[in-house]
Coordinates of C-alpha atoms in Angstrom, one line a residue:
X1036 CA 51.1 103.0 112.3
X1037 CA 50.5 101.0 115.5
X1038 CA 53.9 102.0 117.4
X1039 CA 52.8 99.9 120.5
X1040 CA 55.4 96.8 121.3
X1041 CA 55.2 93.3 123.3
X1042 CA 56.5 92.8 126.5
X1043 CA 58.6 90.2 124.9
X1044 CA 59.7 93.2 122.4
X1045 CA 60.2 95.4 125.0
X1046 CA 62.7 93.2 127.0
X1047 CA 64.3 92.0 124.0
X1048 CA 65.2 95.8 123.2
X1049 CA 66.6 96.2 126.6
X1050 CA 63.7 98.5 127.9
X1051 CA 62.2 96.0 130.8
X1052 CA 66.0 95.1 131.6
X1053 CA 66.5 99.0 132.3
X1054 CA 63.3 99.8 134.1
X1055 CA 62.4 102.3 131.8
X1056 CA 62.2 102.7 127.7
X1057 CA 65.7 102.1 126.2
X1058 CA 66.0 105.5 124.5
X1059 CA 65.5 107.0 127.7
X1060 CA 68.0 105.0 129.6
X1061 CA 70.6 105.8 126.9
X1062 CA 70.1 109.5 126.8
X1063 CA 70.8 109.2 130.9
X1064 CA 73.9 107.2 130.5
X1065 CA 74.9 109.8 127.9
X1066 CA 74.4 113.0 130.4
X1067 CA 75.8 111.3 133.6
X1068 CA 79.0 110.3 131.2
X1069 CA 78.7 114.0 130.3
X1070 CA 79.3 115.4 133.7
X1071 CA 81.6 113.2 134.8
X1072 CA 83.6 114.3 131.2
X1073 CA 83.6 117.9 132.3
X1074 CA 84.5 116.5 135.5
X1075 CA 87.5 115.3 134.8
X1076 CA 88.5 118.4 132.6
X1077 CA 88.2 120.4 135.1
X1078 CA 90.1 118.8 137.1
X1079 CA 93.1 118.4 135.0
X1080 CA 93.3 121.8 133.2
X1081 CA 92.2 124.2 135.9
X1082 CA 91.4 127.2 136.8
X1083 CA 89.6 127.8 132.9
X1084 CA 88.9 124.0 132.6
X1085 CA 91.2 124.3 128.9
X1086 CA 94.0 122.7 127.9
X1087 CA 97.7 124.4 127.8
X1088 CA 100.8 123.4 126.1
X1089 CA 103.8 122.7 128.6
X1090 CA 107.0 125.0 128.1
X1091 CA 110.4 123.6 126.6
X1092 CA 113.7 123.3 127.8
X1093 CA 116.5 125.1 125.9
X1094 CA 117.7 121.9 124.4
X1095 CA 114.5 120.6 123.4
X1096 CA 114.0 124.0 122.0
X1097 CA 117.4 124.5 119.7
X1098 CA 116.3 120.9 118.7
X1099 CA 113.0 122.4 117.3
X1100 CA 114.9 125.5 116.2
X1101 CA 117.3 123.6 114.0
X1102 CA 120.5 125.2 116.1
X1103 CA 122.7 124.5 119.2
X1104 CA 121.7 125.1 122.3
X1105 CA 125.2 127.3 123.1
X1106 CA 123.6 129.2 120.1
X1107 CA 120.5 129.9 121.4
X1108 CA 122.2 130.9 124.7
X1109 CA 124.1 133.3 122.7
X1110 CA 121.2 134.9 121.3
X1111 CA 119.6 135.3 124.8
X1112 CA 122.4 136.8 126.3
X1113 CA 122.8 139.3 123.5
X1114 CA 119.1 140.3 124.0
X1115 CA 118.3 139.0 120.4
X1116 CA 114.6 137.5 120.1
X1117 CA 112.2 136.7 122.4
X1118 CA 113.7 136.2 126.1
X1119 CA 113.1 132.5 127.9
X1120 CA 111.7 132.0 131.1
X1121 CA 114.6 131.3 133.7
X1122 CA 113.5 128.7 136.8
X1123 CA 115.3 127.4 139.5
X1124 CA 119.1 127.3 139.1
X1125 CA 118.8 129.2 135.6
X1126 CA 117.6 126.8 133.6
X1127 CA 115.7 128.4 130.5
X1128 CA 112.6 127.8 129.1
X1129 CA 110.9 128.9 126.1
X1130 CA 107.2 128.3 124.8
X1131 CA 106.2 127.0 121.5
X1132 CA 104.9 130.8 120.6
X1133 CA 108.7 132.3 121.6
X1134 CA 110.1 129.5 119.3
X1135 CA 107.8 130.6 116.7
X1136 CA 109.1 134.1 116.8
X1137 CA 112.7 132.6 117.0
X1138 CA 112.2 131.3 113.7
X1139 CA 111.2 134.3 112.0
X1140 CA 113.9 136.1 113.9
X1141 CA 116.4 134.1 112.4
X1142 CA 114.5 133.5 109.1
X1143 CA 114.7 137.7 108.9
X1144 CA 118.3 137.2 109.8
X1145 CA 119.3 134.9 106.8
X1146 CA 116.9 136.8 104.3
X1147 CA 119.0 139.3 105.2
X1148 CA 122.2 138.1 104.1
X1149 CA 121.3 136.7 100.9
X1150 CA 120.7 133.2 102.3
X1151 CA 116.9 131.8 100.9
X1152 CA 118.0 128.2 101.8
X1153 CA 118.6 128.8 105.3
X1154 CA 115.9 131.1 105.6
X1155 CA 113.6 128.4 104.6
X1156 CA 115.0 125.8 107.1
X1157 CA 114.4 128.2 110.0
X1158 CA 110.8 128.9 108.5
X1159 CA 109.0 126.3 106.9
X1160 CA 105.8 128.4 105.3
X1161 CA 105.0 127.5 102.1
X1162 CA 106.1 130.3 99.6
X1163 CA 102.9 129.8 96.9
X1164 CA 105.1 132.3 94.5
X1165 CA 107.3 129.3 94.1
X1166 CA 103.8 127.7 93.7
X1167 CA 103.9 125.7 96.8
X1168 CA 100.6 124.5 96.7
X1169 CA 98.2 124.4 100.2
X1170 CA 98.6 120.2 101.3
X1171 CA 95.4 118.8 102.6
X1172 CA 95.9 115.3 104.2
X1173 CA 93.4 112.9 104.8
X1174 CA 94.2 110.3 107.3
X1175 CA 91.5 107.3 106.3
X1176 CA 90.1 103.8 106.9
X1177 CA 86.7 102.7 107.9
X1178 CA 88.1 100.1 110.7
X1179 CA 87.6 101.4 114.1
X1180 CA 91.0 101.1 116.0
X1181 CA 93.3 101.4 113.0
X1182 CA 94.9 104.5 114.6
X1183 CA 93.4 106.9 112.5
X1184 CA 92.8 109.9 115.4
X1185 CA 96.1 109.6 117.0
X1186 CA 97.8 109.4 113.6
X1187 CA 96.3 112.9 113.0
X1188 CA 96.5 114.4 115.9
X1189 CA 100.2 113.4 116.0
X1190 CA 101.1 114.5 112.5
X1191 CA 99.3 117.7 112.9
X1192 CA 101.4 118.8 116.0
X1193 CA 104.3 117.5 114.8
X1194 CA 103.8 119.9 111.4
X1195 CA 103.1 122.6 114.3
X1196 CA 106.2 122.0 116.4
X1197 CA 108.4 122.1 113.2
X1198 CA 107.1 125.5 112.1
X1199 CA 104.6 124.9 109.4
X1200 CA 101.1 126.9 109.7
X1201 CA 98.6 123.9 110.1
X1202 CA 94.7 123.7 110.0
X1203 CA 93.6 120.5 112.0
X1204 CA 89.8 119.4 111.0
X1205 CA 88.0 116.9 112.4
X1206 CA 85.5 115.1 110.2
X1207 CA 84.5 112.5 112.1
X1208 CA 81.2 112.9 114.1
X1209 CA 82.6 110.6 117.0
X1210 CA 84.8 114.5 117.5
X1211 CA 87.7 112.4 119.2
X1212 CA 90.0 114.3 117.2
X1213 CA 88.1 117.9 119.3
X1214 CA 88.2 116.0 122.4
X1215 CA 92.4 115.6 122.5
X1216 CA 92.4 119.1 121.8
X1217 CA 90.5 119.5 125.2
X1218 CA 86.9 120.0 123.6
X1219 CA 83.8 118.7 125.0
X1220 CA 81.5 118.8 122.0
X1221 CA 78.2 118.9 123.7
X1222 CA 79.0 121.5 126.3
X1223 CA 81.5 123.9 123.9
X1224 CA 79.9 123.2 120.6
X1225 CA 76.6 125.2 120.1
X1226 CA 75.2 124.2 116.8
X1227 CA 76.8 125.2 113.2
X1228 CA 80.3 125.5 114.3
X1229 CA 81.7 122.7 112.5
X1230 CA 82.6 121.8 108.7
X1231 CA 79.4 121.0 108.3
X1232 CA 78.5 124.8 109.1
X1233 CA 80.6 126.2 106.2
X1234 CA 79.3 122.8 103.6
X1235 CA 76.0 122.9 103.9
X1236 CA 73.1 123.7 101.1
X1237 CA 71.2 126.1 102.9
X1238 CA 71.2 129.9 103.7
X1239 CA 72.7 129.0 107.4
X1240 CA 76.0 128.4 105.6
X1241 CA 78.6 130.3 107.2
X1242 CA 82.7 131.0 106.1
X1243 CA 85.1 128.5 107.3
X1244 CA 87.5 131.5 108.8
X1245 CA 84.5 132.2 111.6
X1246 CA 84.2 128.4 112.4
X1247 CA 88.1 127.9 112.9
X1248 CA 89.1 127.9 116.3
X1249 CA 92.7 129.1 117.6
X1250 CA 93.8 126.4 119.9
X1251 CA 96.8 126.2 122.5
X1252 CA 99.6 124.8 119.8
X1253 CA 100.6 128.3 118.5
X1254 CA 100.5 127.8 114.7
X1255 CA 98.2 125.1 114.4
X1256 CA 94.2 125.9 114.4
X1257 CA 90.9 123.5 114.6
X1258 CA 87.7 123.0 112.8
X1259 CA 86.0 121.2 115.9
X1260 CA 83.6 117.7 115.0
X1261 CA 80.5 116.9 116.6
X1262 CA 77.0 114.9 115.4
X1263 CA 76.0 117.6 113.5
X1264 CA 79.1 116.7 110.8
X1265 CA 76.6 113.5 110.2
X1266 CA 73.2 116.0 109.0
X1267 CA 75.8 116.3 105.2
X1268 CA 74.9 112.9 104.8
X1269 CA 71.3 113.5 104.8
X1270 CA 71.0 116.4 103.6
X1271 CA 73.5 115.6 100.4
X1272 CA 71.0 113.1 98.7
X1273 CA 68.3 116.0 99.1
X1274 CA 70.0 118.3 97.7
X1275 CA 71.3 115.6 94.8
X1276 CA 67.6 115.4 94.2
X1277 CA 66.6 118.8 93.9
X1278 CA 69.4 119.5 91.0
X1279 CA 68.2 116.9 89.1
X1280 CA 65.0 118.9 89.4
X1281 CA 66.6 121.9 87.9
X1282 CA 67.4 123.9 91.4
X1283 CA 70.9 125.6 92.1
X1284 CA 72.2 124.2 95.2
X1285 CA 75.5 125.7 94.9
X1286 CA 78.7 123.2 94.2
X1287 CA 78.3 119.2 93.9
X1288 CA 78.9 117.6 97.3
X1289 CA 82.3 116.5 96.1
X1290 CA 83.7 119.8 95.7
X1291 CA 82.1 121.9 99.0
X1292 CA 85.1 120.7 100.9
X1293 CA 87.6 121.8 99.0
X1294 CA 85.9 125.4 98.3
X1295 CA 85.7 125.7 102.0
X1296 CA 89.5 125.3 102.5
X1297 CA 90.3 127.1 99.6
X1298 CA 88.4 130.0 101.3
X1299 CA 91.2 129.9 104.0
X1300 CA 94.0 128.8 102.1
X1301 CA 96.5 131.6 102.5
X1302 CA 96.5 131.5 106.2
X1303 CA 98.1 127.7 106.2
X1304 CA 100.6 125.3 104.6
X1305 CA 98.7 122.0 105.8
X1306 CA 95.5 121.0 106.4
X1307 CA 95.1 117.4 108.2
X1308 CA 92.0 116.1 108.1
X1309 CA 90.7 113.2 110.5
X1310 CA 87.8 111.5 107.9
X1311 CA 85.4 109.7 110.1
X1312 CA 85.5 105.9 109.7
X1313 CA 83.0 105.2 106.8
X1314 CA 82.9 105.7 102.9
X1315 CA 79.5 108.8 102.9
X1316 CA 79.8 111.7 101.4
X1317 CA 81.9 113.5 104.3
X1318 CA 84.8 111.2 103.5
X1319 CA 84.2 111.8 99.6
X1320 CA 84.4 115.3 99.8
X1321 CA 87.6 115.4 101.6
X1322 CA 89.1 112.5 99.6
X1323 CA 87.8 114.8 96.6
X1324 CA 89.8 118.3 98.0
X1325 CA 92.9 116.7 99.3
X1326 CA 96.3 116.5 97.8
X1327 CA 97.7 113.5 99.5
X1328 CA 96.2 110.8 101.9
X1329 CA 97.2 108.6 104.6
X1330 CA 95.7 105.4 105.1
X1331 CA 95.7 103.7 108.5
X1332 CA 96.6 100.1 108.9
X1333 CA 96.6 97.4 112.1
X1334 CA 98.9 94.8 111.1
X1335 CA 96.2 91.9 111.7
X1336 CA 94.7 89.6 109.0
X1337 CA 91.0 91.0 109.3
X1338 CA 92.3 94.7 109.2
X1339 CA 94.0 94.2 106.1
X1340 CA 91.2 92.3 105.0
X1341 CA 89.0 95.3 105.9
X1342 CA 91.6 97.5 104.4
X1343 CA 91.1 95.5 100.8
X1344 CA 87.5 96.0 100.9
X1345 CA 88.1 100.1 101.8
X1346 CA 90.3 100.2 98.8
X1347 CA 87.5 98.5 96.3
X1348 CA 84.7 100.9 97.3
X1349 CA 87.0 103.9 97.6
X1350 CA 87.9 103.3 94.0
X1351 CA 84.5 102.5 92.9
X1352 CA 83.1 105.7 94.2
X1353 CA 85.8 108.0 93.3
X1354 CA 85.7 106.7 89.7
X1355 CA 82.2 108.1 89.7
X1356 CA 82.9 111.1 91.2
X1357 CA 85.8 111.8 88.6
X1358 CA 83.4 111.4 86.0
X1359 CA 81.2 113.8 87.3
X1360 CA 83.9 116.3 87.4
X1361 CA 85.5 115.7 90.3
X1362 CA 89.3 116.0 90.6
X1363 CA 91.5 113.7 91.9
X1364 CA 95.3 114.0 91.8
X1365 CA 97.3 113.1 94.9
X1366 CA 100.6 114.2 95.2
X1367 CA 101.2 111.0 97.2
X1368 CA 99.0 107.8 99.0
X1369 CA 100.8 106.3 101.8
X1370 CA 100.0 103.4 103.6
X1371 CA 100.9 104.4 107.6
X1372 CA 101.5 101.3 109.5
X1373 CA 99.8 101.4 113.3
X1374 CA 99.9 99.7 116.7
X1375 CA 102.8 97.9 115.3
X1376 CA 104.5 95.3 117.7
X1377 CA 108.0 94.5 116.1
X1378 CA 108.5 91.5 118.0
X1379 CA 105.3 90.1 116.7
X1380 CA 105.7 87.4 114.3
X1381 CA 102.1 87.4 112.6
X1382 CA 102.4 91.1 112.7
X1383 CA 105.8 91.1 111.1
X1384 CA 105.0 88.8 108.4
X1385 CA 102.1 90.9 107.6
X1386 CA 103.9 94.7 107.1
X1387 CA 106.4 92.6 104.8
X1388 CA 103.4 90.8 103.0
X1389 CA 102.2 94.6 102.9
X1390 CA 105.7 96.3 101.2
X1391 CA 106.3 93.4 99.0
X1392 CA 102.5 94.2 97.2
X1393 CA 102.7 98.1 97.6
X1394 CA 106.4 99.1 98.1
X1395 CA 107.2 102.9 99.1
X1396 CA 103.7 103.2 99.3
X1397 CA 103.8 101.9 102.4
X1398 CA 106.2 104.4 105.0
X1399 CA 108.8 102.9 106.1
X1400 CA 108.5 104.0 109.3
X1401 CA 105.5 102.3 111.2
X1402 CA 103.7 103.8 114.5
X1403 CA 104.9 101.1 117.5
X1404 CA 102.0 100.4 119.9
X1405 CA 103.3 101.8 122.9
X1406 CA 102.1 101.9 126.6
X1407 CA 103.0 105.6 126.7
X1408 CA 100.8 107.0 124.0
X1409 CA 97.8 105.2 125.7
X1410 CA 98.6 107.0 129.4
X1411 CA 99.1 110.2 127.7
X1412 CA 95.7 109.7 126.8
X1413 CA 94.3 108.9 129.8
X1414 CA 94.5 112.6 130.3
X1415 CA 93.2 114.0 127.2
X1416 CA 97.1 114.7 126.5
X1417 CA 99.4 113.3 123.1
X1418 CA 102.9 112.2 123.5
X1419 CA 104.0 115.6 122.3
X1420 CA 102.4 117.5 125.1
X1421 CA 103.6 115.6 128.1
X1422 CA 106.7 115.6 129.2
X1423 CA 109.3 112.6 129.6
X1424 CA 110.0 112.8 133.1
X1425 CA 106.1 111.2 133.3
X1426 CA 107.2 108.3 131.5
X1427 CA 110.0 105.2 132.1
X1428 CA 112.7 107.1 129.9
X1429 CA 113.2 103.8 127.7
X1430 CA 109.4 104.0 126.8
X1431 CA 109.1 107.4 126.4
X1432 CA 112.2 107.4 123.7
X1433 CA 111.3 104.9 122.1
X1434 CA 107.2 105.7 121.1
X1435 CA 108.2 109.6 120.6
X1436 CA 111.3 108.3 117.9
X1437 CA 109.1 106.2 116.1
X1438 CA 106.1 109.4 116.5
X1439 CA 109.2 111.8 114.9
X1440 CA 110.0 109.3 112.2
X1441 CA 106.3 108.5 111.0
X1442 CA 105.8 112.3 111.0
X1443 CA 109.4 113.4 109.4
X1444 CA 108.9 110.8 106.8
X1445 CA 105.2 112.5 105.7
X1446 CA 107.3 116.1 106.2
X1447 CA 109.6 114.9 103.6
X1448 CA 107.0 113.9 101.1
X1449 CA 105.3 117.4 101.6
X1450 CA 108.4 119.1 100.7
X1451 CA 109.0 117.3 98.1
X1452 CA 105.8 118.0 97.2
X1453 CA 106.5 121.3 97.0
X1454 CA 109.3 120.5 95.0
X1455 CA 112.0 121.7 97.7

């Protein structure tokens, strides 16, 4: 094959415009990005260059707790639990990992007066004697900007915060999802530490439990994304192929997902997964092992329109999977309404176009777009992590009530899932 090109050719691919061949000039716009990248992390998460979780105030803490904060003073001065941090002028302080053992304090407490329900309220582990079934989320579109990252990085803190044992894994190749959890994928990601590492057809297939990663939320883990996520959708008609040929290549491509997790299972009550934005066989096989799914949706015209077009082929190919085998039995499909404006007319009309076709489907609580998720990210950083006193109070209190009411609403449905 005669690989040479025109000049013409050449400029019209950008390569004369750059000085040098295209793929060249990418790859160096891709390592200086890089550097700058690490950069920055290490600027705003030294000495170790990762990411910690701020401490929280006693109130914010009997919030999370589910008791009074003269309660939780109590329990300090009586020397009951872990102790807080005390600052300037005594003000306590208690990190997400003494609030954890809080919970099971007080859990231990009510178990031992004959009180389940309350036990339960303190500690929200799933009990799978009462067969409370492991939830796997999928949060889904194939529109870029829908939301779809900071829906799940949101939900799955929130699930941490509120003391459930969560599994975050991030599907998507892009690894924005990794990144927020203070990843760099090139430069901490070596090769077969992904999904993809536990999913894949070959002999390099590893467990899921050596993949996972603890990260700085106590109580919630990661399975961290990178490019390599992308190699199951090439390798997946390959290995289609060869069974038709009569090889063994282990479980369909539907179900390698869902054995994976179900490797883990006991360690977790939820597992959120961020699909990455297209309908391959990545997004398939997670559609295929989850129990419930979130679908992300900008209230514009074309992203509906988008959205209408997700919903056909989504359908289409599920139908195929299920007759292949595969199954597929939510325990709910919620439409999660994002960057919404309320005082947005068009936008408006839209959601109520939306509930008056769908109805609960769609949660009734809708993500605002607000000014203070966006600076949080500046920093790498969710509205959870940082603090109010960085934010105009007003615009702080009102993104983080309609985060907690998004969130609570998807609690709910998982507890009702569980039949609680």
């Amino acid at each position: 094959m005669n690989m040479k090109v025109s000049a013409a050719q050449t400029t019209a691919a950008g390569g004369a415009a750059f000085g040098r061949p295209a793929d060249e000039a990418i790859a160096a716009d891709a390592r200086a990005l890089s550097e700058q990248l690490k950069a920055m992390r290490d600027r705003l998460f030294p000495p170790t260059a990762r990411k910690t979780l701020r401490s929280f105030t006693s109130g914010e803490a009997a919030k999370l707790i589910g008791v009074s904060d003269g309660y939780l003073r109590q329990l300090s001065l009586a020397g009951e639990g872990p102790q807080p941090d005390t600052g300037a002028g005594g003000r306590r302080s208690y990190s997400l990992c003494d609030i954890n053992a809080l919970r099971r304090h007080l859990a231990e407490q009510a178990v031992s007066k004959g009180n389940g329900a309350k036990a339960r309220g303190y500690l929200k582990w799933r009990d799978a004697l009462r067969s409370e079934h492991l939830q796997v989320i999928s949060v889904t579109n194939f529109k870029g900007g829908s939301g779809k990252t900071t829906s799940s990085v949101h939900l799955a803190q929130y699930l941490a915060l509120t003391g459930h044992r969560v599994l975050a894994v991030d599907l998507d190749p892009q690894a924005s999802l990794s990144a927020l959890f203070g990843y760099q994928p090139e430069l901490d990601l070596t090769g077969n530490d992904t999904l993809y590492g536990a999913i894949r057809y070959d002999a390099e297939a590893r467990p899921l439990k050596e993949i996972i990663r603890k990260t700085y939320f106590d109580g919630l883990d990661l399975v961290p994304g990178n490019l390599e996520l992308q190699e199951f959708e090439h390798t997946t008609p390959q290995a289609l192929s060869a069974r038709q040929s009569g090889a063994d290549a282990g479980p369909l491509f539907f179900a390698r997902v869902q054995a994976a997790l179900a490797s883990v299972a006991d360690d977790y009550d939820v597992v959120v997964i961020d699909c990455p934005p297209q309908l391959g066989y990545l997004t398939l096989s997670a559609l295929c092992a989850s129990t419930s799914v979130i679908v992300t949706v900008h209230p514009q015209m074309l992203d509906v329109a988008s959205m209408n077009q997700f919903l056909y082929m989504t359908s289409d190919l599920l139908s195929v999977v299920r007759e292949a085998g595969g199954e597929l039995n939510f325990d709910f499909l919620r439409y999660l309404v994002t960057r919404f404006e309320p005082n947005d007319g068009p936008q408006a009309q839209i959601v109520g176009f939306m509930r008056s076709l769908f109805g609960e489907r769609v949660l009734t609580s809708a993500m605002v777009k607000s000014t203070a998720i966006s600076d949080a990210g500046l920093t790498k950083q969710t509205l959870y992590e940082v603090g109010r006193e960085n934010f105009t109070r007003a615009t702080y209190d009102r993104a983080i009530e309609s985060l907690n009411a998004v969130n609570g609403e998807i609690e709910a449905l998982i507890h009702a899932a569980w039949g609680r």
